[in-house]
Tab-separated table of C-alpha atoms in Angstrom:
chain	number	residue	atom	x	y	z
A	1245	MET	CA	-36.651	67.670	-101.375
A	1246	LYS	CA	-39.172	70.300	-100.377
A	1247	PHE	CA	-38.664	69.491	-96.661
A	1248	ALA	CA	-34.892	69.735	-96.988
A	1249	LEU	CA	-35.200	73.118	-98.705
A	1250	THR	CA	-37.468	74.492	-95.989
A	1251	ARG	CA	-35.061	73.262	-93.298
A	1252	ALA	CA	-32.155	74.895	-95.083
A	1253	ILE	CA	-33.968	78.215	-95.131
A	1254	VAL	CA	-35.285	78.144	-91.526
A	1255	LYS	CA	-32.138	76.891	-89.824
A	1256	PRO	CA	-30.106	80.095	-90.345
A	1257	PHE	CA	-32.967	82.191	-88.919
A	1258	TYR	CA	-33.229	79.908	-85.902
A	1259	GLN	CA	-29.510	80.119	-85.218
A	1260	ALA	CA	-29.548	83.896	-85.538
A	1261	ALA	CA	-32.514	84.188	-83.163
A	1262	ARG	CA	-30.777	81.923	-80.664
A	1263	VAL	CA	-27.621	84.033	-80.718
A	1264	PHE	CA	-29.712	87.205	-80.303
A	1265	MET	CA	-31.574	85.779	-77.261
A	1266	GLN	CA	-28.290	84.703	-75.671
A	1267	ARG	CA	-26.920	88.203	-76.047
A	1268	VAL	CA	-30.090	89.736	-74.589
A	1269	LEU	CA	-29.911	87.351	-71.638
A	1270	VAL	CA	-26.287	88.308	-70.994
A	1271	CYS	CA	-27.217	92.013	-71.061
A	1272	VAL	CA	-30.058	91.465	-68.620
A	1273	VAL	CA	-27.842	89.533	-66.212
A	1274	VAL	CA	-25.145	92.219	-66.354
A	1275	CYS	CA	-27.712	94.965	-65.670
A	1276	VAL	CA	-29.115	93.073	-62.710
A	1277	LEU	CA	-25.657	92.539	-61.269
A	1278	LEU	CA	-24.881	96.220	-61.647
A	1279	VAL	CA	-28.126	97.494	-60.169
A	1280	LEU	CA	-28.708	95.102	-57.290
A	1281	PRO	CA	-25.574	95.912	-55.229
A	1282	PHE	CA	-26.192	99.644	-55.570
A	1283	GLY	CA	-29.875	99.358	-54.608
A	1284	ALA	CA	-29.089	97.008	-51.756
A	1285	ALA	CA	-26.357	99.327	-50.519
A	1286	THR	CA	-28.729	102.311	-50.640
A	1287	VAL	CA	-31.439	100.505	-48.706
A	1288	THR	CA	-28.885	99.258	-46.184
A	1289	ALA	CA	-27.499	102.769	-45.678
A	1290	GLN	CA	-30.998	104.154	-45.113
A	1291	SER	CA	-31.797	101.371	-42.665
A	1292	ASP	CA	-28.539	101.908	-40.767
A	1293	ARG	CA	-29.137	105.655	-40.468
A	1294	ALA	CA	-32.704	105.140	-39.271
A	1295	HIS	CA	-31.575	102.562	-36.724
A	1296	GLU	CA	-28.884	104.901	-35.401
A	1297	VAL	CA	-31.391	107.758	-35.062
A	1298	ILE	CA	-33.675	105.557	-32.959
A	1299	GLU	CA	-30.797	104.435	-30.747
A	1300	LEU	CA	-29.709	108.037	-30.146
A	1301	VAL	CA	-33.275	109.163	-29.389
A	1302	ASN	CA	-33.836	106.330	-26.928
A	1303	ALA	CA	-30.519	107.097	-25.216
A	1304	PHE	CA	-31.644	110.718	-24.868
A	1305	ARG	CA	-34.975	109.598	-23.404
A	1306	ALA	CA	-33.153	107.371	-20.914
A	1307	THR	CA	-31.357	110.388	-19.436
A	1308	TYR	CA	-34.810	111.698	-18.442
A	1309	GLY	CA	-35.979	108.363	-17.059
A	1310	LEU	CA	-38.321	107.742	-20.011
A	1311	SER	CA	-38.904	104.337	-21.554
A	1312	ALA	CA	-37.513	103.598	-24.993
A	1313	PHE	CA	-39.624	104.031	-28.104
A	1314	GLN	CA	-40.648	100.752	-29.752
A	1315	VAL	CA	-40.111	100.538	-33.494
A	1316	ASP	CA	-43.387	100.215	-35.375
A	1317	PRO	CA	-43.300	99.004	-39.012
A	1318	MET	CA	-46.376	101.034	-39.976
A	1319	LEU	CA	-44.893	104.293	-38.677
A	1320	THR	CA	-41.603	103.372	-40.345
A	1321	ALA	CA	-43.383	102.930	-43.674
A	1322	ALA	CA	-45.243	106.244	-43.272
A	1323	ALA	CA	-42.044	108.116	-42.343
A	1324	GLN	CA	-40.107	106.617	-45.254
A	1325	LYS	CA	-42.842	107.422	-47.753
A	1326	HIS	CA	-43.023	111.034	-46.606
A	1327	VAL	CA	-39.265	111.623	-46.687
A	1328	ASP	CA	-39.070	110.076	-50.178
A	1329	TRP	CA	-41.856	112.396	-51.348
A	1330	MET	CA	-40.215	115.490	-49.832
A	1331	VAL	CA	-36.847	114.762	-51.433
A	1332	ALA	CA	-38.375	113.909	-54.817
A	1333	ASN	CA	-40.457	117.099	-54.884
A	1334	HIS	CA	-37.980	119.426	-53.132
A	1335	THR	CA	-40.769	120.340	-50.716
A	1336	PHE	CA	-40.118	120.145	-47.001
A	1337	GLY	CA	-42.781	120.360	-44.332
A	1338	HIS	CA	-45.404	118.430	-42.415
A	1339	THR	CA	-47.902	118.748	-45.241
A	1340	GLY	CA	-47.246	115.890	-47.621
A	1341	GLU	CA	-48.511	114.327	-50.800
A	1342	GLY	CA	-52.063	115.377	-51.603
A	1343	GLY	CA	-52.143	117.769	-48.639
A	1344	SER	CA	-51.824	114.874	-46.186
A	1345	THR	CA	-51.051	115.425	-42.491
A	1346	PRO	CA	-48.858	113.185	-40.324
A	1347	THR	CA	-51.997	111.542	-38.940
A	1348	ASP	CA	-53.286	110.954	-42.476
A	1349	ARG	CA	-50.052	109.258	-43.496
A	1350	ALA	CA	-49.930	107.085	-40.378
A	1351	ARG	CA	-53.565	106.086	-40.847
A	1352	ALA	CA	-52.932	105.213	-44.496
A	1353	ALA	CA	-50.121	102.914	-43.364
A	1354	GLY	CA	-52.474	101.236	-40.872
A	1355	TYR	CA	-51.551	103.079	-37.673
A	1356	ILE	CA	-54.432	104.852	-35.908
A	1357	GLY	CA	-53.637	107.051	-32.938
A	1358	ILE	CA	-51.927	110.253	-31.800
A	1359	ILE	CA	-49.023	111.214	-34.060
A	1360	TYR	CA	-46.049	113.540	-33.628
A	1361	GLU	CA	-43.617	114.205	-36.481
A	1362	ASN	CA	-40.124	115.692	-36.740
A	1363	TYR	CA	-38.075	116.261	-39.864
A	1364	VAL	CA	-34.635	117.694	-40.524
A	1365	GLY	CA	-32.211	117.757	-43.428
A	1366	GLY	CA	-28.796	119.087	-44.271
A	1367	THR	CA	-25.650	118.577	-46.311
A	1368	ASP	CA	-24.047	115.277	-45.257
A	1369	LEU	CA	-26.121	115.423	-42.073
A	1370	ASP	CA	-25.453	112.292	-40.042
A	1371	PRO	CA	-27.877	110.749	-37.493
A	1372	ALA	CA	-26.098	112.363	-34.536
A	1373	GLY	CA	-26.437	115.792	-36.140
A	1374	ALA	CA	-30.107	115.222	-36.891
A	1375	VAL	CA	-30.922	114.239	-33.319
A	1376	GLU	CA	-28.852	117.120	-31.977
A	1377	TRP	CA	-30.928	119.605	-34.030
A	1378	TRP	CA	-34.126	118.174	-32.636
A	1379	LYS	CA	-32.792	118.308	-29.085
A	1380	ASN	CA	-31.948	122.007	-29.464
A	1381	SER	CA	-35.382	122.970	-30.811
A	1382	PRO	CA	-38.037	123.105	-28.053
A	1383	ILE	CA	-40.936	122.021	-30.276
A	1384	HIS	CA	-38.971	119.084	-31.726
A	1385	ARG	CA	-37.417	118.203	-28.383
A	1386	ALA	CA	-40.957	117.798	-27.041
A	1387	THR	CA	-41.516	115.002	-29.567
A	1388	LEU	CA	-38.377	113.186	-28.458
A	1389	LEU	CA	-39.423	113.411	-24.797
A	1390	SER	CA	-43.138	112.776	-25.340
A	1391	GLN	CA	-45.110	109.984	-23.690
A	1392	ASN	CA	-45.631	108.241	-27.031
A	1393	VAL	CA	-44.999	104.520	-27.321
A	1394	HIS	CA	-43.987	103.800	-30.914
A	1395	VAL	CA	-41.560	105.308	-33.397
A	1396	GLY	CA	-40.689	105.034	-37.063
A	1397	VAL	CA	-37.842	106.739	-38.906
A	1398	GLY	CA	-37.297	107.254	-42.621
A	1399	THR	CA	-34.241	108.704	-44.353
A	1400	ALA	CA	-33.409	109.733	-47.911
A	1401	ALA	CA	-30.322	111.187	-49.577
A	1402	ALA	CA	-30.138	113.285	-52.735
A	1403	GLY	CA	-27.719	115.879	-54.048
A	1404	GLY	CA	-25.445	115.573	-51.018
A	1405	GLN	CA	-28.304	116.352	-48.615
A	1406	ILE	CA	-29.622	113.758	-46.175
A	1407	THR	CA	-33.136	114.188	-44.815
A	1408	TYR	CA	-34.722	112.450	-41.830
A	1409	VAL	CA	-38.342	112.009	-40.752
A	1410	LEU	CA	-39.280	110.681	-37.316
A	1411	MET	CA	-42.853	109.767	-36.434
A	1412	ALA	CA	-43.805	109.018	-32.823
A	1413	GLY	CA	-47.237	107.696	-31.952
A	1414	THR	CA	-49.554	106.263	-29.361
A	1415	PRO	CA	-52.215	103.851	-30.620
A	1416	GLY	CA	-55.847	104.666	-30.004
A	1417	GLN	CA	-58.872	106.183	-31.669
A	1418	ARG	CA	-59.093	109.948	-31.900
A	1419	PRO	CA	-61.754	111.195	-29.450
A	1420	GLU	CA	-64.910	112.389	-31.160
A	1421	ALA	CA	-66.096	115.964	-30.797
A	1422	PRO	CA	-69.352	116.509	-28.878
A	1423	LYS	CA	-72.268	116.021	-31.249
A	1424	ASP	CA	-74.060	119.186	-30.131
A	1425	THR	CA	-71.127	121.441	-31.000
A	1426	ALA	CA	-69.939	122.522	-34.392
A	1427	PRO	CA	-66.880	124.533	-35.387
A	1428	ASP	CA	-67.555	128.172	-36.112
A	1429	ASP	CA	-65.932	127.948	-39.524
A	1430	GLY	CA	-67.954	124.928	-40.595
A	1431	GLY	CA	-64.838	122.748	-40.740
A	1432	ASP	CA	-64.212	119.256	-39.457
A	1433	PRO	CA	-64.172	119.303	-35.623
A	1434	THR	CA	-61.766	116.351	-35.597
A	1435	ALA	CA	-59.346	117.847	-38.096
A	1436	ASP	CA	-55.684	117.843	-37.162
A	1437	PRO	CA	-54.427	121.023	-35.513
A	1438	ILE	CA	-51.697	122.825	-37.451
A	1439	LEU	CA	-48.568	122.319	-35.363
A	1440	VAL	CA	-45.973	123.731	-37.744
A	1441	VAL	CA	-46.533	125.981	-40.745
A	1442	PRO	CA	-44.151	125.209	-43.648
A	1443	VAL	CA	-41.579	127.910	-44.378
A	1444	ILE	CA	-42.361	129.886	-47.544
A	1445	VAL	CA	-39.479	131.895	-48.982
A	1446	ALA	CA	-40.138	135.650	-48.834
A	1447	THR	CA	-39.462	137.929	-51.782
A	1448	PRO	CA	-36.786	140.614	-51.300
A	1449	ARG	CA	-37.983	144.016	-50.134
A	1450	GLU	CA	-37.399	147.243	-52.035
A	1451	ASP	CA	-34.134	147.855	-50.156
A	1452	GLY	CA	-32.856	144.415	-51.185
A	1453	SER	CA	-33.204	142.837	-47.744
A	1454	VAL	CA	-34.911	139.501	-47.213
A	1455	VAL	CA	-37.045	139.320	-44.075
A	1456	HIS	CA	-39.004	136.249	-43.014
A	1457	VAL	CA	-42.160	136.649	-40.935
A	1458	VAL	CA	-42.322	133.764	-38.474
A	1459	GLU	CA	-45.321	131.447	-38.549
A	1460	TYR	CA	-46.454	129.086	-35.804
A	1461	GLY	CA	-43.942	126.390	-34.869
A	1462	GLN	CA	-41.108	127.625	-37.092
A	1463	THR	CA	-37.554	127.667	-35.775
A	1464	ALA	CA	-34.385	129.456	-36.790
A	1465	TRP	CA	-33.108	126.175	-38.181
A	1466	ASP	CA	-36.215	125.767	-40.374
A	1467	ILE	CA	-35.629	129.248	-41.789
A	1468	SER	CA	-31.917	128.573	-42.283
A	1469	ALA	CA	-32.544	125.308	-44.132
A	1470	ARG	CA	-35.296	126.700	-46.356
A	1471	TYR	CA	-33.386	129.845	-47.412
A	1472	GLY	CA	-30.036	128.070	-47.682
A	1473	VAL	CA	-28.351	130.495	-45.277
A	1474	PRO	CA	-25.999	129.266	-42.513
A	1475	LEU	CA	-27.764	129.099	-39.164
A	1476	ASP	CA	-25.010	131.024	-37.375
A	1477	ASP	CA	-25.422	133.912	-39.826
A	1478	ILE	CA	-29.141	134.192	-39.052
A	1479	LEU	CA	-28.547	133.906	-35.301
A	1480	THR	CA	-25.844	136.603	-35.347
A	1481	LEU	CA	-27.808	138.954	-37.593
A	1482	ASN	CA	-30.890	138.742	-35.369
A	1483	HIS	CA	-29.137	138.625	-31.981
A	1484	LEU	CA	-30.457	135.130	-31.289
A	1485	SER	CA	-29.002	132.055	-29.616
A	1486	ARG	CA	-29.518	128.389	-30.459
A	1487	ASP	CA	-32.016	128.185	-27.590
A	1488	SER	CA	-34.079	131.171	-28.720
A	1489	VAL	CA	-37.769	130.527	-29.366
A	1490	LEU	CA	-39.387	132.373	-32.251
A	1491	HIS	CA	-42.976	133.555	-32.022
A	1492	PRO	CA	-45.561	134.033	-34.763
A	1493	GLY	CA	-45.370	137.506	-36.282
A	1494	GLU	CA	-41.693	138.112	-35.454
A	1495	GLU	CA	-39.505	139.333	-38.305
A	1496	VAL	CA	-36.231	137.518	-38.876
A	1497	PHE	CA	-33.601	139.060	-41.131
A	1498	VAL	CA	-32.284	136.482	-43.596
A	1499	ARG	CA	-30.172	138.855	-45.669
A	1500	LEU	CA	-29.403	142.568	-45.474
A	1501	GLY	CA	-29.750	144.898	-48.427
A	1502	PRO	CA	-26.750	146.679	-49.979
A	1503	GLY	CA	-25.205	149.049	-47.432
A	1504	GLN	CA	-27.860	148.227	-44.850
A	1505	SER	CA	-26.813	148.150	-41.186
A	1506	PRO	CA	-27.736	145.214	-38.958
A	1507	PRO	CA	-30.764	145.774	-36.714
A	1508	PRO	CA	-29.935	146.924	-33.170
A	1509	ALA	CA	-29.985	144.396	-30.364
A	1510	PRO	CA	-33.383	144.301	-28.668
A	1511	THR	CA	-33.604	145.546	-25.096
A	1512	LEU	CA	-34.488	142.755	-22.709
A	1513	PRO	CA	-37.522	143.643	-20.597
A	1514	ALA	CA	-37.003	143.834	-16.854
A	1515	VAL	CA	-39.683	141.290	-15.938
A	1516	HIS	CA	-41.878	138.658	-17.531
A	1517	VAL	CA	-45.410	138.050	-16.311
A	1518	LEU	CA	-46.151	134.340	-16.285
A	1519	GLN	CA	-48.996	133.180	-18.492
A	1520	GLU	CA	-51.111	130.059	-18.127
A	1521	GLY	CA	-48.999	126.943	-18.742
A	1522	GLU	CA	-45.618	128.704	-18.611
A	1523	THR	CA	-42.743	127.552	-16.415
A	1524	VAL	CA	-39.298	128.884	-15.584
A	1525	TRP	CA	-37.930	126.652	-18.334
A	1526	THR	CA	-40.374	128.183	-20.821
A	1527	VAL	CA	-39.343	131.718	-19.869
A	1528	ALA	CA	-35.650	130.790	-20.117
A	1529	ALA	CA	-36.203	129.395	-23.617
A	1530	ILE	CA	-38.148	132.472	-24.745
A	1531	TYR	CA	-35.468	134.948	-23.698
A	1532	GLY	CA	-32.393	132.854	-24.489
A	1533	THR	CA	-31.186	132.454	-20.932
A	1534	THR	CA	-30.903	129.483	-18.547
A	1535	VAL	CA	-33.097	128.171	-15.773
A	1536	ASP	CA	-30.234	128.489	-13.252
A	1537	GLU	CA	-29.691	132.157	-14.135
A	1538	LEU	CA	-33.375	132.958	-13.673
A	1539	LEU	CA	-33.582	131.064	-10.390
A	1540	ALA	CA	-30.521	132.873	-9.013
A	1541	LEU	CA	-31.745	136.264	-10.221
A	1542	ASN	CA	-35.137	135.758	-8.556
A	1543	GLY	CA	-33.887	134.037	-5.408
A	1544	LEU	CA	-35.839	130.871	-6.232
A	1545	GLU	CA	-35.044	127.194	-5.799
A	1546	ARG	CA	-35.746	124.284	-8.120
A	1547	GLY	CA	-39.170	122.805	-7.559
A	1548	VAL	CA	-40.775	126.116	-6.647
A	1549	ILE	CA	-44.414	126.402	-7.723
A	1550	LEU	CA	-45.241	129.472	-9.771
A	1551	TYR	CA	-48.657	130.741	-10.800
A	1552	PRO	CA	-50.027	132.818	-13.682
A	1553	GLY	CA	-49.486	136.495	-12.916
A	1554	ASP	CA	-46.207	135.945	-11.034
A	1555	GLN	CA	-43.418	138.239	-12.213
A	1556	ILE	CA	-40.022	136.811	-13.133
A	1557	LYS	CA	-37.029	139.146	-13.229
A	1558	LEU	CA	-35.115	138.799	-16.479
A	1559	ARG	CA	-32.128	140.994	-15.704
A	1560	ALA	CA	-30.502	142.768	-12.818
A	1561	PRO	CA	-31.273	146.468	-12.362
A	1562	ASP	CA	-29.071	148.688	-14.507
A	1563	PRO	CA	-26.346	150.024	-12.190
A	1564	THR	CA	-25.929	153.120	-14.364
A	1565	ALA	CA	-29.585	154.037	-14.154
A	1566	THR	CA	-30.251	157.230	-12.246
A	1567	MET	CA	-33.383	157.993	-10.365
A	1568	THR	CA	-35.497	160.820	-11.669
A	1569	PRO	CA	-34.939	163.765	-9.282
A	1570	LEU	CA	-37.936	164.905	-7.360
A	1571	PRO	CA	-39.112	168.465	-7.960
A	1572	THR	CA	-37.525	171.039	-5.649
A	1573	VAL	CA	-39.856	172.091	-2.841
A	1574	THR	CA	-39.361	175.517	-1.245
A	1575	LEU	CA	-40.538	175.635	2.326
A	1576	LEU	CA	-42.169	178.915	3.244
A	1577	PRO	CA	-42.249	180.189	6.825
A	1578	PRO	CA	-45.541	179.469	8.502
A	1579	THR	CA	-48.115	182.241	8.412
A	1580	ILE	CA	-49.246	183.228	11.902
A	1581	THR	CA	-52.775	184.381	12.154
A	1582	PRO	CA	-53.328	186.509	15.354
A	1583	THR	CA	-56.171	185.298	17.488
A	1584	LEU	CA	-58.117	187.904	19.432
A	1585	ALA	CA	-58.963	186.856	22.948
A	1586	SER	CA	-62.538	187.092	24.021
A	1587	PRO	CA	-63.199	189.961	26.506
A	1588	THR	CA	-63.338	188.875	30.083
A	1589	PRO	CA	-66.762	189.677	31.492
A	1590	ALA	CA	-66.744	192.093	34.451
A	1591	ALA	CA	-67.410	190.581	37.822
A	1592	THR	CA	-70.744	191.288	39.103
A	1593	GLY	CA	-71.846	191.196	42.724
A	1594	ILE	CA	-74.963	191.687	44.701
A	1595	MET	CA	-74.919	194.900	46.417
């Protein structure tokens, strides 16, 4: 009797618990079915975009006779981790989580060697647009056409913006600094050089204008993306072209103040004196012209060897320029100074 009473009391609780567990199981299954396709689709989309970027980059390299990059899983992991961190923290640059550098992130993923890194992002930016931006920026183009062997690409999308990170590398140990030398600032002699300084948004000036002072490695596109201003607006406002190279210390107008007039177009210098390491292509990129125009203007042919100190004409002489007149010279008649002849001595004879 006691056993039957206990069974009668426990059975309803058991049945209720069973029903509850069945309902929980159904909820879990439904949640998994809802989440898995979305997550799988997101990962697939990221993988497809990264794959397309690599294909486009390798096709670009082929036009220059360069071998294709080989996909490296460690660089891929490092690139994906960095792009995820940038998007999550709304911070874009080559300095990543914990102040890490591209080399730090590659090393943490297991890849030791020389590392180059590109990043780009934009609203609904597709892989072709990303690669095109890199091709049009000299410092990023250099990564695409570098002698590196491996590549990894990561992508992330958030808020309608798609961001890409490309890491190119060559395996090998970083060369050690000579043991008898030490950096003047007491820092690490093997520390990574700063290739690109992240863009920091400038505060408006008193007149309401926003002016960005260029730091090393920054491009007009970097400034455009960071300030959220269309690239064409910045190029037009500053009399720049898509091939223009910005230099540290230059001021770039991002926005004019109320009633402020655009800055006047800069006057192109007549000549450029070649510095160590510069080429005709470098000069063309600096001044927003083309190699063919410079060659024609200077009467040069492709393949010519130039040396530091050589002068490259940047523009034809101004046809409206007038020569400074020489001062008027009045010619005076010559002054004749009379010359007195010496007296002729009298002839003498012997008488």
